[in-house]
Tab-separated table of C-alpha atoms in Angstrom:
chain	number	residue	atom	x	y	z
A	224	MET	CA	-12.281	-7.258	-4.207
A	225	THR	CA	-11.019	-3.695	-3.901
A	226	ASP	CA	-12.163	-1.762	-0.838
A	227	GLU	CA	-15.014	0.726	-1.309
A	228	ILE	CA	-12.852	3.523	0.125
A	229	LEU	CA	-10.800	3.237	-3.083
A	230	VAL	CA	-13.614	2.392	-5.520
A	231	HIS	CA	-16.568	4.584	-4.563
A	232	PRO	CA	-16.022	8.114	-5.961
A	233	ARG	CA	-17.421	9.827	-2.856
A	234	LEU	CA	-15.209	7.761	-0.546
A	235	ALA	CA	-12.101	7.971	-2.738
A	236	ALA	CA	-12.357	11.758	-2.468
A	237	LEU	CA	-12.166	11.382	1.343
A	238	TYR	CA	-9.093	9.163	1.389
A	239	ASP	CA	-6.514	11.944	1.635
A	240	PRO	CA	-8.454	14.400	3.846
A	241	LEU	CA	-9.116	11.616	6.391
A	242	ASP	CA	-5.419	10.657	6.493
A	243	PRO	CA	-3.476	13.858	5.818
A	244	ASP	CA	-0.305	12.915	7.717
A	245	ARG	CA	1.633	10.591	5.414
A	246	GLY	CA	4.882	10.613	7.333
A	247	ASP	CA	4.939	6.843	6.771
A	248	LEU	CA	6.030	7.547	3.187
A	249	GLU	CA	9.217	9.445	4.069
A	250	PRO	CA	11.262	6.261	4.684
A	251	TYR	CA	10.347	5.101	1.172
A	252	VAL	CA	11.524	8.407	-0.269
A	253	ARG	CA	14.817	7.938	1.574
A	254	LEU	CA	15.108	4.370	0.244
A	255	ALA	CA	14.644	5.645	-3.304
A	256	GLU	CA	17.515	8.046	-2.626
A	257	GLU	CA	19.607	5.306	-0.978
A	258	PHE	CA	19.288	3.112	-4.068
A	259	GLY	CA	19.727	5.985	-6.517
A	260	ALA	CA	16.423	5.042	-8.158
A	261	ARG	CA	15.544	7.022	-11.267
A	262	ARG	CA	12.589	4.854	-12.335
A	263	VAL	CA	10.035	3.572	-9.807
A	264	LEU	CA	6.949	1.363	-10.021
A	265	ASP	CA	4.444	2.023	-7.221
A	266	ILE	CA	2.068	-0.947	-6.910
A	267	GLY	CA	-1.302	-0.092	-5.403
A	268	CYS	CA	-0.646	3.619	-5.770
A	269	GLY	CA	-4.148	4.595	-4.616
A	270	THR	CA	-4.693	8.345	-4.823
A	271	GLY	CA	-1.091	8.859	-5.895
A	272	VAL	CA	0.407	10.530	-2.815
A	273	PHE	CA	3.706	8.624	-2.921
A	274	ALA	CA	3.985	8.564	-6.708
A	275	LEU	CA	3.628	12.347	-6.808
A	276	LEU	CA	6.177	12.788	-4.002
A	277	LEU	CA	8.719	10.948	-6.140
A	278	ALA	CA	7.733	12.647	-9.387
A	279	GLY	CA	8.235	16.005	-7.674
A	280	ARG	CA	11.856	14.967	-7.121
A	281	GLY	CA	12.384	14.308	-10.817
A	282	ILE	CA	11.949	10.526	-10.616
A	283	GLU	CA	10.159	8.732	-13.444
A	284	VAL	CA	7.176	7.000	-11.820
A	285	VAL	CA	4.614	4.425	-12.928
A	286	GLY	CA	1.642	4.082	-10.592
A	287	VAL	CA	-0.563	0.999	-10.937
A	288	GLU	CA	-3.939	0.788	-9.194
A	289	PRO	CA	-7.085	-1.287	-9.883
A	290	ALA	CA	-9.565	1.304	-8.558
A	291	ARG	CA	-10.646	3.823	-11.192
A	292	ALA	CA	-11.998	6.339	-8.636
A	293	SER	CA	-8.647	6.495	-6.851
A	294	LEU	CA	-6.773	7.004	-10.118
A	295	ASP	CA	-9.184	9.786	-11.040
A	296	VAL	CA	-8.249	11.535	-7.782
A	297	ALA	CA	-4.536	10.964	-8.479
A	298	ARG	CA	-4.680	12.273	-12.043
A	299	ALA	CA	-6.480	15.454	-10.966
A	300	LYS	CA	-3.796	16.443	-8.446
A	301	PRO	CA	-1.135	19.067	-9.209
A	302	GLY	CA	1.669	17.302	-11.047
A	303	GLY	CA	-0.588	14.378	-11.940
A	304	ASP	CA	0.589	14.566	-15.547
A	305	ARG	CA	4.157	13.729	-14.448
A	306	VAL	CA	3.210	10.150	-13.529
A	307	ARG	CA	2.286	7.291	-15.845
A	308	TRP	CA	-0.926	5.931	-14.312
A	309	ILE	CA	-2.041	2.395	-15.143
A	310	ARG	CA	-5.382	0.936	-14.087
A	311	GLY	CA	-4.767	-2.704	-13.191
A	312	ASP	CA	-2.474	-4.779	-11.033
A	313	ALA	CA	1.084	-6.034	-11.037
A	314	ALA	CA	0.115	-9.327	-12.650
A	315	ALA	CA	-0.476	-7.685	-16.040
A	316	LEU	CA	2.024	-4.876	-16.502
A	317	PRO	CA	3.411	-3.516	-19.762
A	318	PRO	CA	7.152	-4.052	-20.291
A	319	LEU	CA	9.053	-2.014	-17.688
A	320	ARG	CA	12.626	-1.771	-16.475
A	321	VAL	CA	12.576	0.097	-13.181
A	322	ASP	CA	15.137	0.528	-10.410
A	323	LEU	CA	12.677	0.214	-7.534
A	324	VAL	CA	9.250	-1.320	-6.915
A	325	THR	CA	7.285	-0.209	-3.862
A	326	MET	CA	4.168	-1.321	-2.000
A	327	THR	CA	3.525	1.219	0.746
A	328	ALA	CA	1.082	1.214	3.679
A	329	ASN	CA	-1.370	-1.719	3.574
A	330	VAL	CA	-0.872	-2.674	-0.075
A	331	ALA	CA	1.047	-5.931	0.464
A	332	GLN	CA	-1.344	-7.070	3.199
A	333	GLU	CA	-4.390	-6.292	1.053
A	334	ILE	CA	-3.257	-8.982	-1.404
A	335	VAL	CA	-4.692	-11.837	0.630
A	336	ASP	CA	-4.995	-14.652	-1.913
A	337	PRO	CA	-1.746	-16.678	-2.236
A	338	VAL	CA	-2.157	-16.960	-6.022
A	339	ASP	CA	-2.582	-13.184	-6.368
A	340	TRP	CA	0.369	-12.581	-4.029
A	341	GLU	CA	2.584	-14.882	-6.106
A	342	ALA	CA	1.481	-13.104	-9.292
A	343	THR	CA	2.238	-9.714	-7.720
A	344	LEU	CA	5.762	-10.741	-6.715
A	345	ARG	CA	6.323	-12.260	-10.146
A	346	GLY	CA	5.135	-9.021	-11.786
A	347	ALA	CA	7.405	-6.943	-9.558
A	348	HIS	CA	10.366	-9.179	-10.394
A	349	GLY	CA	9.663	-8.868	-14.098
A	350	ALA	CA	9.390	-5.071	-13.937
A	351	LEU	CA	12.746	-4.642	-12.167
A	352	ARG	CA	16.049	-4.330	-13.896
A	353	PRO	CA	18.646	-6.817	-12.646
A	354	GLY	CA	20.036	-5.366	-9.441
A	355	GLY	CA	16.826	-3.411	-8.760
A	356	HIS	CA	14.947	-3.538	-5.468
A	357	LEU	CA	11.483	-4.328	-4.164
A	358	VAL	CA	10.416	-2.720	-0.870
A	359	PHE	CA	7.199	-3.285	1.046
A	360	GLU	CA	5.938	-3.320	4.605
A	361	THR	CA	3.771	-5.718	6.572
A	362	ARG	CA	2.585	-5.573	10.165
A	363	ASP	CA	4.097	-7.959	12.701
A	364	PRO	CA	1.271	-10.402	13.556
A	365	ALA	CA	2.654	-10.798	17.083
A	366	ARG	CA	1.619	-7.219	17.862
A	367	ARG	CA	-2.077	-8.032	17.123
A	368	ALA	CA	-2.773	-4.521	15.859
A	369	TRP	CA	-6.395	-5.375	15.080
A	370	GLU	CA	-7.252	-5.595	18.769
A	371	ALA	CA	-7.290	-1.778	18.824
A	372	TRP	CA	-9.513	-1.473	15.750
A	373	ASN	CA	-12.831	-0.627	17.395
A	374	ARG	CA	-15.362	2.186	17.423
A	375	GLU	CA	-14.300	3.482	20.813
A	376	SER	CA	-10.708	4.161	19.785
A	377	SER	CA	-11.351	5.198	16.164
A	378	HIS	CA	-14.544	7.289	16.204
A	379	ARG	CA	-14.069	10.849	15.001
A	380	VAL	CA	-15.758	13.645	13.097
A	381	THR	CA	-13.695	15.340	10.387
A	382	GLU	CA	-14.592	18.578	8.654
A	383	ILE	CA	-13.959	18.010	4.942
A	384	PRO	CA	-13.712	21.139	2.742
A	385	GLY	CA	-16.596	21.236	0.279
A	386	VAL	CA	-18.257	18.234	1.925
A	387	GLY	CA	-18.923	19.157	5.534
A	388	PRO	CA	-18.563	17.009	8.649
A	389	VAL	CA	-17.944	13.289	8.097
A	390	GLU	CA	-18.244	10.851	10.991
A	391	SER	CA	-16.097	7.699	10.738
A	392	TRP	CA	-15.109	4.639	12.733
A	393	VAL	CA	-13.772	1.107	12.256
A	394	GLU	CA	-14.804	-2.263	13.702
A	395	VAL	CA	-13.282	-5.715	13.231
A	396	THR	CA	-15.779	-8.131	11.697
A	397	GLU	CA	-13.821	-11.408	11.586
A	398	VAL	CA	-10.442	-12.927	12.396
A	399	VAL	CA	-9.663	-16.242	10.692
A	400	GLY	CA	-6.058	-17.410	10.915
A	401	PRO	CA	-3.847	-14.761	9.290
A	402	LEU	CA	-6.850	-12.905	7.790
A	403	VAL	CA	-8.375	-9.965	9.632
A	404	SER	CA	-11.536	-8.373	8.227
A	405	PHE	CA	-12.895	-5.019	9.308
A	406	ARG	CA	-15.441	-2.395	8.263
A	407	TRP	CA	-15.109	1.369	8.126
A	408	THR	CA	-18.356	3.337	8.393
A	409	TYR	CA	-18.707	6.886	7.053
A	410	VAL	CA	-21.648	9.147	7.864
A	411	PHE	CA	-22.022	12.308	5.777
A	412	ARG	CA	-23.765	14.611	8.205
A	413	GLY	CA	-24.620	17.119	5.486
A	414	ASP	CA	-27.082	14.808	3.742
A	415	GLY	CA	-27.204	11.789	6.071
A	416	GLN	CA	-25.715	9.290	3.607
A	417	VAL	CA	-24.031	6.307	5.253
A	418	LEU	CA	-21.369	4.377	3.322
A	419	THR	CA	-19.222	1.450	4.432
A	420	SER	CA	-15.940	-0.007	3.238
A	421	ASP	CA	-15.016	-3.619	4.041
A	422	SER	CA	-11.372	-4.677	4.074
A	423	THR	CA	-9.359	-7.815	4.733
A	424	LEU	CA	-5.645	-7.857	5.506
A	425	ARG	CA	-3.302	-10.829	5.589
A	426	PHE	CA	-0.854	-10.765	8.493
A	427	ARG	CA	2.225	-12.612	7.218
A	428	GLU	CA	4.963	-13.788	9.535
A	429	ARG	CA	8.385	-12.426	8.681
A	430	GLN	CA	9.646	-15.904	7.741
A	431	GLU	CA	6.661	-16.433	5.441
A	432	ALA	CA	7.249	-13.138	3.627
A	433	GLU	CA	10.952	-13.879	3.207
A	434	ALA	CA	10.229	-17.384	1.889
A	435	ASP	CA	7.732	-15.993	-0.631
A	436	LEU	CA	10.319	-13.533	-1.917
A	437	THR	CA	13.007	-16.206	-2.230
A	438	ALA	CA	10.613	-18.509	-4.084
A	439	ARG	CA	9.967	-15.765	-6.647
A	440	GLY	CA	13.661	-15.243	-7.397
A	441	PHE	CA	14.469	-12.370	-5.035
A	442	VAL	CA	17.347	-12.119	-2.604
A	443	VAL	CA	16.252	-10.649	0.731
A	444	ARG	CA	18.790	-7.952	1.557
A	445	ASP	CA	17.369	-6.563	4.769
A	446	VAL	CA	14.361	-6.488	7.062
A	447	ARG	CA	13.995	-3.199	8.898
A	448	GLY	CA	11.477	-1.616	11.225
A	449	ALA	CA	9.253	1.251	10.167
A	450	PRO	CA	10.855	4.354	11.735
A	451	ASP	CA	7.479	5.912	12.571
A	452	ARG	CA	6.082	2.652	14.035
A	453	PRO	CA	9.011	1.001	15.828
A	454	GLY	CA	8.498	-2.651	16.663
A	455	ARG	CA	5.193	-2.914	14.816
A	456	GLU	CA	6.122	-3.394	11.157
A	457	PHE	CA	8.542	-5.348	9.009
A	458	VAL	CA	9.958	-3.426	6.055
A	459	LEU	CA	11.330	-5.994	3.616
A	460	ILE	CA	14.014	-5.021	1.126
A	461	ALA	CA	14.642	-7.546	-1.627
A	462	ARG	CA	16.811	-7.448	-4.720
A	463	ARG	CA	16.473	-8.942	-8.162
A	464	PRO	CA	19.893	-10.544	-8.614
A	465	ASP	CA	22.236	-9.588	-11.399
A	466	PRO	CA	22.593	-12.490	-13.832
A	467	GLY	CA	26.374	-12.231	-13.648
A	468	PRO	CA	28.836	-12.243	-16.533
A	469	PRO	CA	28.164	-14.684	-19.377
A	470	HIS	CA	30.222	-17.854	-19.385
């Protein structure tokens, strides 16, 4: 199930205004430069912020996203015609041959079902050229980030242009093993409408994530920290191996 914040048109329109500081994406831009990537597949591209950052640098980008409302927001942005937008997921991609596959922010953790996760990694592997890279981030479970996800620490009122004040907060609803579920509530003060968005994230141990990548044919090249969240995230960098010269 895709979160309502991405699916509901009124909530999808709030996604960017409620999270305007996307400094978390800069390390991915630098990785694209580090690898000399000219073609990038962004899995779970959402409202297209990262895809458009890359496209603005002359990179050929494919953004895949299951939520139609989010893609509608992405397409309508300046430069939206520079990106190839695909509604769907990584398990059913058209033939691609990209240099880099990315899953930014919560995307990897939002794929909670092991079968779906395997299919996503398989799709990423198939989309990469030999020697290409997959990069994604996942929170370190040991830091127990969800313990700070409560109304007291998250409640705020944001003035949204053309919408008016929107009140929002998050609360954890369930923790079962590696799965953490939580609910965002949004109150539109202009007309009183209340909407909610339920999410579940899977907190994978570093060893688990590395083993999953290896099982899908990747070579794990590096595991870094997120520069803007030191000590809280694993950024995994994996490579699709070159087949080597024919015998």
